[in-house]
């Protein structure tokens, strides 16, 4: 099984972690981290690049040595050097490093002084007060460690939606080749576009169930067959992901799709309504007595019990059931409603493509505009722009816009919000831009009050337009910083600012819950990809999924507007 880009990224990051714990040269550690970042933003599949003999050393931050390692990972699925390092390091040590507030230095101290190798051992040590006695730790750190352990408990069980897509795509392609297969759909949380997925639930219609199952368990990426039957089987992939497969007859397809899409709570609520009307509902159909009165397609299942069709993203039993009975469901935003992207980076900072390449890619998507929003100077590790650099880029954009047809580049910036709530670039350059998105990358550890105040103070600047990735979380990697988002949203509304729903699958920040909160406050949200390459513009679909989970309609989304309309909205006063 050739490795996916995300596998390569994970292995490179693991190398960096282990080297760091080992006390290796920081430059070496950083080289691995940069390479991991490059890989995760690549426009292409590494397997294909290697097959096509493309020169990997042309990629930013990748020399001969790393190119060789990446090739080894892609071809073998692992890295021999990593294996060696892992043998010398207790396996959970790098999990410890991921905890907020515990860098490699501290993990080394914990390991050396207390012999800690696992999360459980760390928990014991922190609970019994041993951690605070260590040099450089103290009571507060110990408390933080306990909190971080709590938060981390859920990680690892669920994978990001993007990774689920990467695993699902080759598998469904493979299954589709089975003779006699009619329908194939991935149901469950995947179909509901949940930001993380526990396992995959694949639903198939086929007359010969056993034939599908034989092919399923023979998939090359299977690590273990957990169960195998004629209508239902479960496998575990090498990555640890479980996949359930069900085969149902065509007459039950709609009901089965409804059942296995879930959520469980949504199903239970629908079943209750059905029962109240004298129907029985299960994965085989809707029944009145012994008669199947619906089941072939999903829309009929809802219609039969007196409900409007509920889009999968809404099926969380969060009010959608009652709304469907009253025919009062929202008309959810669609990918085709989006007229442009309001957050992107180019090779001027840490992106991988030129202005022109990004513009052409946006045009190809049918967009009217693309905002170029590089980091500001404070973010030195991403080569953030100072006022002079920015002025130069603005000129380049003006120049290019004269040439471009059917697409307009917007002159923007992703300006850092400083600790005191100031912005990282002077007003006299900010005011020349088409839009300003503002974000926090440093001083994440302020108290909830201070962080909230800091953001609101930044919004007092009349050039503040959009708060980017508002909570700062990275899914399964970093918790949000402490902040009162409701208060921030109210302040944004009062000042005619907006919030971003960052569509990058590692972020999806705002959460679905916060999207809904914004909608209820009538605060518009920008769905933006934070693209660092042309292919990243495709992340828009994840943002759309999240927005739909948050009940957003086209009118709730800023970038469904034409540039003419948008321009007015961005002009505060
Ligand atoms: P996940 O895998 O944790 O991300 O979440 P789901 O929603 O995919 O859950 P999963 O894989 O356990 O089950 C798939 C669907 O099957 C679930 O969304 C609804 C349905 N289902 C599973 N167990 C039950 C149940 O006990 N009652 C009902 N009504 N539906 C169930
Ligand atoms: Ca599932
Ligand atoms: Ca399942
Ligand atoms: Zn960005």
Coordinates of C-alpha atoms and ligand atoms in Angstrom, one line a residue:
X1 CA 0.0 0.0 0.0
X2 CA 1.7 3.2 -1.1
X3 CA 1.7 5.9 1.6
X4 CA -0.7 8.9 1.3
X5 CA 0.7 12.4 1.7
X6 CA -0.8 12.6 5.2
X7 CA 1.1 9.4 6.2
X8 CA 4.3 11.0 5.0
X9 CA 3.5 14.2 6.9
X10 CA 2.9 12.1 10.1
X11 CA 6.1 10.2 9.8
X12 CA 8.2 13.3 9.3
X13 CA 6.5 15.0 12.3
X14 CA 7.2 11.9 14.3
X15 CA 10.8 12.0 13.3
X16 CA 11.0 15.7 14.5
X17 CA 9.3 14.8 17.8
X18 CA 11.6 12.0 18.6
X19 CA 14.7 13.9 17.5
X20 CA 13.6 16.8 19.7
X21 CA 13.1 14.5 22.7
X22 CA 16.5 13.1 22.0
X23 CA 18.0 16.5 22.2
X24 CA 19.1 16.6 18.6
X25 CA 20.3 19.8 16.8
X26 CA 17.3 22.2 16.5
X27 CA 18.0 22.9 12.9
X28 CA 17.7 19.2 12.1
X29 CA 14.4 19.1 14.0
X30 CA 13.1 22.1 12.1
X31 CA 14.1 20.7 8.8
X32 CA 11.8 17.8 9.4
X33 CA 8.9 20.0 10.6
X34 CA 9.2 22.2 7.5
X35 CA 9.3 19.2 5.2
X36 CA 6.1 17.9 6.9
X37 CA 4.5 21.2 6.3
X38 CA 5.5 21.3 2.7
X39 CA 4.1 17.8 2.2
X40 CA 0.8 18.6 3.8
X41 CA 0.3 21.5 1.5
X42 CA 1.4 19.8 -1.7
X43 CA -0.8 20.2 -4.7
X44 CA -0.1 16.6 -5.8
X45 CA 0.0 13.1 -4.6
X46 CA 3.6 12.1 -3.8
X47 CA 3.1 8.6 -5.1
X48 CA 2.3 10.1 -8.5
X49 CA 5.2 12.6 -8.3
X50 CA 7.6 9.8 -7.6
X51 CA 6.2 7.6 -10.3
X52 CA 6.6 10.5 -12.7
X53 CA 10.2 10.9 -11.6
X54 CA 9.6 14.5 -10.4
X55 CA 12.5 16.1 -8.6
X56 CA 11.4 16.4 -5.0
X57 CA 14.4 18.6 -4.1
X58 CA 12.6 21.4 -6.0
X59 CA 10.1 21.6 -3.2
X60 CA 10.7 24.2 -0.6
X61 CA 12.8 23.0 2.3
X62 CA 13.6 19.6 0.8
X63 CA 17.1 18.6 0.0
X64 CA 18.7 15.4 -1.2
X65 CA 18.5 13.7 2.2
X66 CA 14.9 14.4 2.9
X67 CA 13.9 13.7 -0.7
X68 CA 15.4 10.2 -0.3
X69 CA 13.6 9.7 3.0
X70 CA 10.3 10.8 1.5
X71 CA 10.7 8.4 -1.3
X72 CA 11.5 5.6 1.1
X73 CA 8.3 6.4 3.1
X74 CA 6.2 6.5 -0.1
X75 CA 7.6 3.3 -1.4
X76 CA 7.7 1.3 1.8
X77 CA 5.1 3.0 4.0
X78 CA 7.7 3.5 6.8
X79 CA 11.2 5.0 7.4
X80 CA 14.0 2.7 8.7
X81 CA 15.6 5.6 10.6
X82 CA 12.3 6.2 12.4
X83 CA 12.1 2.6 13.4
X84 CA 15.6 2.8 14.9
X85 CA 14.7 5.9 16.8
X86 CA 11.5 4.4 18.1
X87 CA 13.3 1.4 19.4
X88 CA 15.4 3.8 21.6
X89 CA 12.4 5.8 22.7
X90 CA 9.4 4.7 24.8
X91 CA 6.5 4.8 22.3
X92 CA 4.2 7.2 24.3
X93 CA 6.8 9.9 24.9
X94 CA 5.9 11.7 21.7
X95 CA 2.3 11.7 22.7
X96 CA 3.3 13.4 25.9
X97 CA 5.0 16.1 23.8
X98 CA 1.8 16.9 22.1
X99 CA 0.2 18.0 25.4
X100 CA -0.3 21.8 25.6
X101 CA 2.5 23.3 27.6
X102 CA 4.8 20.2 27.5
X103 CA 7.6 20.8 25.0
X104 CA 10.4 18.3 24.4
X105 CA 12.5 19.8 27.1
X106 CA 10.0 19.2 29.8
X107 CA 9.2 15.7 28.5
X108 CA 12.9 15.0 28.8
X109 CA 12.9 16.2 32.4
X110 CA 9.9 14.2 33.3
X111 CA 11.4 11.1 31.8
X112 CA 14.8 11.6 33.3
X113 CA 13.7 12.6 36.8
X114 CA 10.5 10.6 37.3
X115 CA 11.0 7.8 34.7
X116 CA 7.7 8.8 33.1
X117 CA 7.0 7.1 29.8
X118 CA 3.2 7.1 29.4
X119 CA 0.2 9.3 29.7
X120 CA -1.0 7.3 32.7
X121 CA 2.2 7.6 34.5
X122 CA 2.2 11.3 33.9
X123 CA -1.3 11.5 35.3
X124 CA -0.4 9.6 38.4
X125 CA 2.7 11.8 39.0
X126 CA 0.7 15.0 38.5
X127 CA -2.1 13.9 40.8
X128 CA 0.2 12.9 43.5
X129 CA 2.0 16.2 43.3
X130 CA 5.3 14.9 42.1
X131 CA 5.4 17.0 39.0
X132 CA 5.3 20.4 40.7
X133 CA 8.5 19.5 42.6
X134 CA 10.5 19.3 39.4
X135 CA 12.8 22.1 38.5
X136 CA 11.1 24.5 36.1
X137 CA 7.6 23.1 36.7
X138 CA 5.7 24.4 39.7
X139 CA 2.0 24.2 40.8
X140 CA 0.6 26.0 37.8
X141 CA 2.3 23.8 35.3
X142 CA 1.2 20.7 37.2
X143 CA -2.4 22.0 37.0
X144 CA -2.0 22.7 33.3
X145 CA -0.7 19.2 32.7
X146 CA -3.8 17.7 34.4
X147 CA -6.1 19.8 32.2
X148 CA -4.2 19.0 29.1
X149 CA -4.4 15.3 29.9
X150 CA -8.1 15.6 30.3
X151 CA -8.5 17.3 26.9
X152 CA -6.2 14.8 25.2
X153 CA -8.3 11.8 26.4
X154 CA -10.6 11.9 23.3
X155 CA -7.8 12.3 20.7
X156 CA -6.6 9.4 18.8
X157 CA -9.9 7.7 18.7
X158 CA -11.2 9.8 15.8
X159 CA -9.6 10.9 12.6
X160 CA -10.0 14.1 10.7
X161 CA -12.5 14.1 7.9
X162 CA -9.8 14.8 5.3
X163 CA -8.0 11.7 6.4
X164 CA -11.2 9.7 6.3
X165 CA -11.6 10.9 2.7
X166 CA -8.1 9.8 1.8
X167 CA -8.8 6.3 3.2
X168 CA -12.3 6.0 1.7
X169 CA -11.6 7.1 -1.8
X170 CA -9.3 4.2 -2.9
X171 CA -11.4 1.7 -1.0
X172 CA -14.7 2.7 -2.6
X173 CA -13.0 2.8 -6.0
X174 CA -11.8 -0.7 -5.4
X175 CA -15.2 -2.0 -4.2
X176 CA -17.0 -0.4 -7.1
X177 CA -15.2 -2.9 -9.4
X178 CA -17.2 -5.8 -7.8
X179 CA -19.5 -7.3 -10.3
X180 CA -23.2 -6.6 -9.6
X181 CA -22.7 -3.6 -7.3
X182 CA -25.4 -0.9 -7.9
X183 CA -25.2 1.8 -5.3
X184 CA -22.3 2.5 -3.0
X185 CA -22.4 5.3 -0.4
X186 CA -20.4 6.2 2.7
X187 CA -22.9 6.9 5.4
X188 CA -22.3 7.6 9.1
X189 CA -20.6 10.7 10.4
X190 CA -18.7 10.9 7.1
X191 CA -21.9 11.7 5.2
X192 CA -22.9 14.1 7.9
X193 CA -19.5 15.9 7.2
X194 CA -18.5 15.8 10.8
X195 CA -15.1 17.3 11.4
X196 CA -13.8 14.0 12.8
X197 CA -14.9 10.5 12.0
X198 CA -14.8 7.4 14.3
X199 CA -15.2 4.7 11.7
X200 CA -16.4 4.4 8.1
X201 CA -19.8 3.0 7.3
X202 CA -20.2 1.9 3.8
X203 CA -23.5 0.9 2.3
X204 CA -23.8 -1.2 -0.8
X205 CA -26.6 -2.6 -2.8
X206 CA -25.8 -5.8 -4.7
X207 CA -27.7 -9.0 -5.3
X208 CA -24.8 -11.2 -4.3
X209 CA -23.7 -10.0 -0.9
X210 CA -21.1 -12.6 -0.4
X211 CA -19.2 -11.6 -3.5
X212 CA -18.9 -8.0 -2.2
X213 CA -17.7 -9.3 1.2
X214 CA -15.0 -11.5 -0.3
X215 CA -13.6 -8.6 -2.2
X216 CA -13.9 -6.3 0.8
X217 CA -11.8 -8.5 3.2
X218 CA -9.2 -9.0 0.4
X219 CA -8.5 -5.2 0.2
X220 CA -4.7 -4.8 0.2
X221 CA -4.8 -2.3 3.1
X222 CA -6.6 -4.6 5.5
X223 CA -4.7 -5.3 8.7
X224 CA -7.3 -7.5 10.3
X225 CA -10.8 -8.9 9.5
X226 CA -12.8 -8.3 12.6
X227 CA -16.0 -10.0 11.3
X228 CA -17.3 -11.3 8.0
X229 CA -20.8 -12.2 7.1
X230 CA -23.0 -12.1 3.9
X231 CA -24.6 -8.8 4.7
X232 CA -22.3 -7.2 7.2
X233 CA -18.5 -7.2 7.7
X234 CA -16.0 -5.1 9.6
X235 CA -12.3 -4.7 8.8
X236 CA -9.4 -2.8 10.4
X237 CA -7.1 -0.9 8.0
X238 CA -3.4 -0.7 8.6
X239 CA -3.9 2.8 9.9
X240 CA -6.1 1.4 12.6
X241 CA -9.3 2.8 11.1
X242 CA -12.3 0.5 11.2
X243 CA -14.6 0.1 8.2
X244 CA -18.1 -1.4 8.5
X245 CA -19.7 -2.6 5.3
X246 CA -23.4 -3.5 4.8
X247 CA -25.1 -4.9 1.8
X248 CA -28.8 -4.3 1.5
X249 CA -31.4 -5.1 -1.2
X250 CA -32.3 -2.3 -3.5
X251 CA -35.8 -2.0 -1.9
X252 CA -34.3 -1.1 1.4
X253 CA -31.6 1.2 0.2
X254 CA -33.2 4.5 1.3
X255 CA -34.1 3.2 4.7
X256 CA -30.7 1.7 5.2
X257 CA -29.0 4.9 4.1
X258 CA -31.2 6.8 6.6
X259 CA -30.4 4.4 9.4
X260 CA -26.7 4.2 8.8
X261 CA -26.3 8.0 8.2
X262 CA -27.5 8.7 11.7
X263 CA -26.9 10.3 13.9
X264 CA -28.3 7.8 16.4
X265 CA -30.1 10.6 18.2
X266 CA -31.6 11.9 15.0
X267 CA -32.8 8.3 14.1
X268 CA -34.4 7.8 17.5
X269 CA -36.3 11.1 17.2
X270 CA -37.5 10.2 13.7
X271 CA -38.5 6.7 14.8
X272 CA -40.6 8.2 17.7
X273 CA -42.5 10.4 15.2
X274 CA -43.0 7.4 12.9
X275 CA -44.3 5.3 15.8
X276 CA -46.7 8.1 16.8
X277 CA -48.2 7.8 13.3
X278 CA -48.6 4.1 13.5
X279 CA -45.5 3.2 11.4
X280 CA -42.6 1.0 12.2
X281 CA -39.2 2.2 10.9
X282 CA -35.9 0.3 10.6
X283 CA -33.0 -0.2 8.2
X284 CA -35.2 -2.3 5.9
X285 CA -38.0 0.1 5.4
X286 CA -41.0 2.0 6.7
X287 CA -43.8 -0.4 7.6
X288 CA -47.5 -0.2 8.2
X289 CA -48.3 -3.6 9.7
X290 CA -46.4 -6.0 7.5
X291 CA -46.5 -3.7 4.4
X292 CA -43.4 -1.9 3.4
X293 CA -44.7 1.6 2.5
X294 CA -41.4 3.3 1.9
X295 CA -37.7 2.3 1.8
X296 CA -36.3 2.5 -1.7
X297 CA -35.2 6.1 -1.4
X298 CA -34.4 8.3 1.5
X299 CA -36.7 11.2 0.6
X300 CA -39.8 8.9 0.8
X301 CA -38.8 7.8 4.2
X302 CA -39.0 11.3 5.5
X303 CA -42.1 12.1 3.4
X304 CA -44.0 9.1 4.7
X305 CA -43.6 10.2 8.3
X306 CA -44.6 13.8 7.5
X307 CA -41.2 15.4 7.5
X308 CA -39.4 17.5 4.9
X309 CA -36.1 15.9 3.7
X310 CA -33.3 16.7 6.2
X311 CA -29.8 17.2 4.8
X312 CA -27.3 14.8 6.3
X313 CA -25.3 17.7 7.9
X314 CA -28.3 18.7 10.0
X315 CA -29.0 15.2 11.4
X316 CA -27.8 15.7 15.0
X317 CA -31.1 16.1 16.8
X318 CA -30.4 19.8 17.3
X319 CA -33.8 21.1 16.3
X320 CA -33.9 19.8 12.7
X321 CA -36.6 17.2 13.5
X322 CA -39.2 19.7 14.6
X323 CA -38.1 22.1 11.8
X324 CA -38.6 19.3 9.2
X325 CA -42.1 18.7 10.6
X326 CA -43.0 22.3 10.2
X327 CA -41.2 22.6 6.8
X328 CA -39.0 25.2 8.3
X329 CA -35.6 23.8 7.6
X330 CA -32.9 26.2 6.4
X331 CA -31.9 26.3 2.7
X332 CA -28.3 25.4 3.3
X333 CA -25.4 27.0 1.6
X334 CA -23.8 25.1 -1.3
X335 CA -20.4 25.0 -2.8
X336 CA -21.7 26.6 -6.0
X337 CA -23.0 29.7 -4.0
X338 CA -19.4 30.6 -3.2
X339 CA -18.0 33.5 -5.4
X340 CA -14.5 33.7 -4.0
X341 CA -12.0 32.9 -1.3
X342 CA -11.0 35.5 1.2
X343 CA -7.8 33.9 2.7
X344 CA -4.8 32.7 0.8
X345 CA -1.0 32.7 0.7
X346 CA 1.5 32.7 -2.1
X347 CA 5.2 32.0 -2.4
X348 CA 5.9 35.5 -1.2
X349 CA 5.5 34.0 2.3
X350 CA 4.9 30.3 3.1
X351 CA 2.7 29.5 0.2
X352 CA 3.8 27.3 -2.7
X353 CA 2.4 29.1 -5.8
X354 CA 2.7 32.5 -7.5
X355 CA 0.1 35.2 -7.6
X356 CA -0.7 34.3 -11.1
X357 CA -1.0 30.6 -10.5
X358 CA -3.3 31.2 -7.6
X359 CA -5.5 33.6 -9.6
X360 CA -5.7 31.1 -12.5
X361 CA -6.7 28.3 -10.1
X362 CA -9.4 30.5 -8.5
X363 CA -10.7 31.4 -12.0
X364 CA -10.9 27.7 -12.9
X365 CA -13.1 27.2 -9.9
X366 CA -15.5 29.8 -11.3
X367 CA -14.7 32.4 -8.7
X368 CA -15.0 36.1 -9.2
X369 CA -12.3 37.0 -6.7
X370 CA -9.5 35.7 -4.6
X371 CA -8.0 37.6 -1.7
X372 CA -4.3 37.3 -1.2
X373 CA -3.7 37.6 2.6
X374 CA 0.0 37.0 3.5
X375 CA 1.1 36.9 7.1
X376 CA 2.5 40.1 8.6
X377 CA 6.1 40.5 9.8
X378 CA 5.5 39.2 13.4
X379 CA 5.1 35.7 11.9
X380 CA 8.8 35.6 11.0
X381 CA 8.9 31.8 10.5
X382 CA 6.5 32.2 7.6
X383 CA 8.4 35.1 6.2
X384 CA 5.7 37.6 7.2
X385 CA 5.6 40.8 5.2
X386 CA 6.5 44.3 6.5
X387 CA 4.9 47.4 5.2
X388 CA 7.4 47.7 2.4
X389 CA 7.0 44.1 1.2
X390 CA 3.3 44.5 1.3
X391 CA 3.4 47.7 -0.8
X392 CA 5.5 45.8 -3.3
X393 CA 3.0 42.9 -3.4
X394 CA 0.1 45.4 -3.8
X395 CA 1.8 46.9 -6.8
X396 CA 2.3 43.4 -8.3
X397 CA -1.4 42.6 -7.8
X398 CA -2.5 45.9 -9.4
X399 CA -0.3 45.0 -12.3
X400 CA -1.6 41.5 -12.6
X401 CA -5.2 42.5 -12.3
X402 CA -4.9 44.6 -15.4
X403 CA -3.9 41.5 -17.3
X404 CA -6.3 39.0 -15.7
X405 CA -9.7 38.3 -17.2
X406 CA -12.7 37.1 -15.3
X407 CA -10.9 37.0 -12.0
X408 CA -9.8 39.7 -9.6
X409 CA -7.1 39.4 -6.9
X410 CA -8.0 41.3 -3.8
X411 CA -5.2 43.0 -2.0
X412 CA -5.4 41.7 1.5
X413 CA -3.3 40.8 4.6
X414 CA -3.5 38.4 7.5
X415 CA -2.3 40.8 10.0
X416 CA -1.3 39.6 13.5
X417 CA -3.1 40.8 16.5
X418 CA -0.4 41.8 19.0
X419 CA -0.6 41.0 22.7
X420 CA -2.0 44.5 23.5
X421 CA -4.7 44.3 20.8
X422 CA -2.7 46.4 18.3
X423 CA -2.3 45.3 14.8
X424 CA 1.2 44.3 13.4
X425 CA 1.2 46.8 10.5
X426 CA 0.5 50.6 10.5
X427 CA -2.9 52.0 9.6
X428 CA -1.6 53.9 6.6
X429 CA -0.7 50.7 4.8
X430 CA -3.8 48.8 6.1
X431 CA -6.1 51.4 4.7
X432 CA -4.8 50.9 1.2
X433 CA -5.9 47.3 1.1
X434 CA -9.2 45.8 -0.1
X435 CA -9.6 43.8 3.1
X436 CA -7.8 42.8 6.2
X437 CA -8.2 39.6 8.0
X438 CA -6.7 39.5 11.5
X439 CA -5.5 36.6 13.6
X440 CA -3.7 35.4 16.7
X441 CA -0.6 33.3 16.4
X442 CA 1.2 34.3 19.6
X443 CA 0.4 34.8 23.3
X444 CA -2.2 32.1 23.2
X445 CA -2.1 31.6 26.9
X446 CA -3.8 34.7 28.2
X447 CA -6.8 34.4 30.5
X448 CA -10.2 34.1 28.9
X449 CA -11.0 37.7 29.9
X450 CA -7.7 39.1 28.6
X451 CA -7.9 37.2 25.3
X452 CA -11.4 38.3 24.7
X453 CA -10.5 41.9 25.5
X454 CA -7.4 41.7 23.3
X455 CA -9.5 40.7 20.3
X456 CA -12.2 43.2 20.9
X457 CA -9.6 46.0 21.2
X458 CA -8.1 44.9 17.9
X459 CA -11.6 45.2 16.4
X460 CA -11.7 48.8 17.5
X461 CA -9.2 49.5 14.7
X462 CA -11.4 50.7 11.9
X463 CA -9.5 48.5 9.3
X464 CA -10.2 45.3 11.1
X465 CA -12.6 43.2 8.8
X466 CA -12.5 39.5 9.5
X467 CA -11.3 37.6 12.5
X468 CA -9.4 34.6 11.0
X469 CA -9.5 31.1 12.7
X470 CA -11.2 32.5 15.7
X471 CA -10.5 29.9 18.3
X472 CA -7.0 28.9 17.2
X473 CA -7.6 25.2 17.6
X474 CA -6.0 22.5 15.5
X475 CA -8.2 19.4 15.4
X476 CA -6.7 16.5 17.4
X477 CA -3.5 18.6 18.0
X478 CA -4.2 21.8 19.9
X479 CA -7.1 22.9 21.9
X480 CA -8.6 26.4 21.3
X481 CA -7.3 29.2 23.4
X482 CA -9.5 30.4 26.2
X483 CA -11.9 33.1 24.7
X484 CA -15.5 34.1 25.0
X485 CA -16.6 33.8 21.4
X486 CA -20.1 34.9 22.1
X487 CA -18.8 38.2 23.3
X488 CA -16.3 38.4 20.4
X489 CA -19.2 37.9 18.0
X490 CA -21.3 40.5 19.6
X491 CA -18.4 43.0 19.4
X492 CA -17.8 42.0 15.8
X493 CA -21.5 42.7 15.0
X494 CA -21.4 46.1 16.8
X495 CA -18.4 47.1 14.8
X496 CA -19.4 45.7 11.4
X497 CA -16.6 43.1 11.5
X498 CA -17.0 39.4 10.5
X499 CA -15.7 36.1 11.6
X500 CA -14.0 33.5 9.4
X501 CA -14.9 29.9 9.2
X502 CA -11.4 28.6 8.3
X503 CA -12.1 25.6 6.0
X504 CA -8.6 24.0 6.3
X505 CA -9.4 20.5 7.4
X506 CA -6.9 20.7 10.3
X507 CA -8.7 23.7 11.6
X508 CA -12.4 23.9 10.7
X509 CA -12.5 26.9 13.0
X510 CA -15.4 28.0 13.7
X511 CA -17.0 24.9 15.0
X512 CA -20.5 23.9 13.8
X513 CA -21.9 25.1 17.1
X514 CA -20.3 28.5 16.8
X515 CA -21.5 28.9 13.2
X516 CA -25.0 28.4 14.5
X517 CA -24.4 31.0 17.2
X518 CA -23.2 33.5 14.6
X519 CA -26.3 32.9 12.5
X520 CA -28.6 33.4 15.5
X521 CA -26.8 36.7 16.1
X522 CA -27.2 37.6 12.4
X523 CA -23.4 37.9 12.1
X524 CA -22.1 36.9 8.7
X525 CA -19.3 34.4 8.3
X526 CA -16.6 34.2 5.7
X527 CA -15.8 30.6 4.6
X528 CA -12.1 30.7 3.6
X529 CA -9.6 28.0 2.8
X530 CA -6.3 29.6 4.0
X531 CA -4.9 28.0 0.9
X532 CA -1.1 27.7 0.8
X533 CA -1.2 26.1 -2.7
X534 CA -3.5 26.0 -5.7
X535 CA -4.8 22.6 -4.6
X536 CA -5.7 23.9 -1.1
X537 CA -8.4 25.9 -2.7
X538 CA -10.3 22.6 -2.8
X539 CA -10.6 22.7 1.0
X540 CA -13.7 24.9 0.4
X541 CA -15.8 21.7 0.5
X542 CA -14.8 21.1 4.2
X543 CA -15.8 24.7 5.1
X544 CA -19.1 24.2 3.3
X545 CA -19.8 21.0 5.2
X546 CA -19.1 22.7 8.5
X547 CA -21.2 25.7 7.6
X548 CA -24.1 23.4 6.7
X549 CA -23.7 21.6 10.0
X550 CA -24.0 25.1 11.5
X551 CA -27.3 25.7 9.6
X552 CA -25.8 28.5 7.5
X553 CA -27.6 29.6 4.4
X554 CA -26.1 31.5 1.4
X555 CA -27.2 34.8 2.9
X556 CA -25.3 34.1 6.1
X557 CA -22.0 33.7 4.2
X558 CA -20.0 36.7 3.3
X559 CA -18.3 35.3 0.2
X560 CA -21.5 34.4 -1.6
X561 CA -21.6 38.1 -2.4
X562 CA -20.3 39.7 -5.6
X563 CA -17.2 41.8 -5.2
X564 CA -19.4 44.9 -5.6
X565 CA -21.6 43.9 -2.7
X566 CA -18.7 42.7 -0.7
X567 CA -16.8 45.9 -1.1
X568 CA -19.6 47.8 0.6
X569 CA -19.8 45.3 3.5
X570 CA -16.1 45.6 4.1
X571 CA -16.2 49.4 4.3
X572 CA -16.8 50.0 8.0
X573 CA -18.2 53.3 9.3
Ligands
LIG1 P1 -18.6 7.9 14.4 O1 -18.4 6.6 13.6 O2 -18.4 7.8 15.8 O3 -18.0 9.1 13.8 O4 -20.2 8.2 14.3 P2 -21.3 7.5 13.4 O5 -22.5 8.4 13.5 O6 -20.8 7.2 12.1 O7 -21.7 6.2 14.3 P3 -21.5 4.7 14.0 O8 -20.5 4.4 13.1 O9 -21.4 4.1 15.4 O10 -22.9 4.2 13.4 C1 -23.3 4.6 12.1 C2 -24.8 5.0 12.2 O11 -25.6 3.8 12.5 C3 -25.1 6.0 13.2 O12 -24.9 7.3 12.9 C4 -26.6 5.7 13.4 C5 -26.7 4.2 13.2 N1 -26.7 3.5 14.5 C6 -25.7 2.8 15.1 N2 -26.2 2.3 16.3 C7 -27.4 2.7 16.4 C8 -28.5 2.5 17.4 O13 -28.2 1.8 18.4 N3 -29.7 3.0 17.2 C9 -30.0 3.7 16.1 N4 -31.2 4.2 15.9 N5 -29.1 3.9 15.1 C10 -27.8 3.4 15.3
LIG2 CA1 -19.1 5.7 11.7
LIG3 CA1 -19.7 2.1 12.4
LIG4 ZN1 -3.5 32.2 6.8

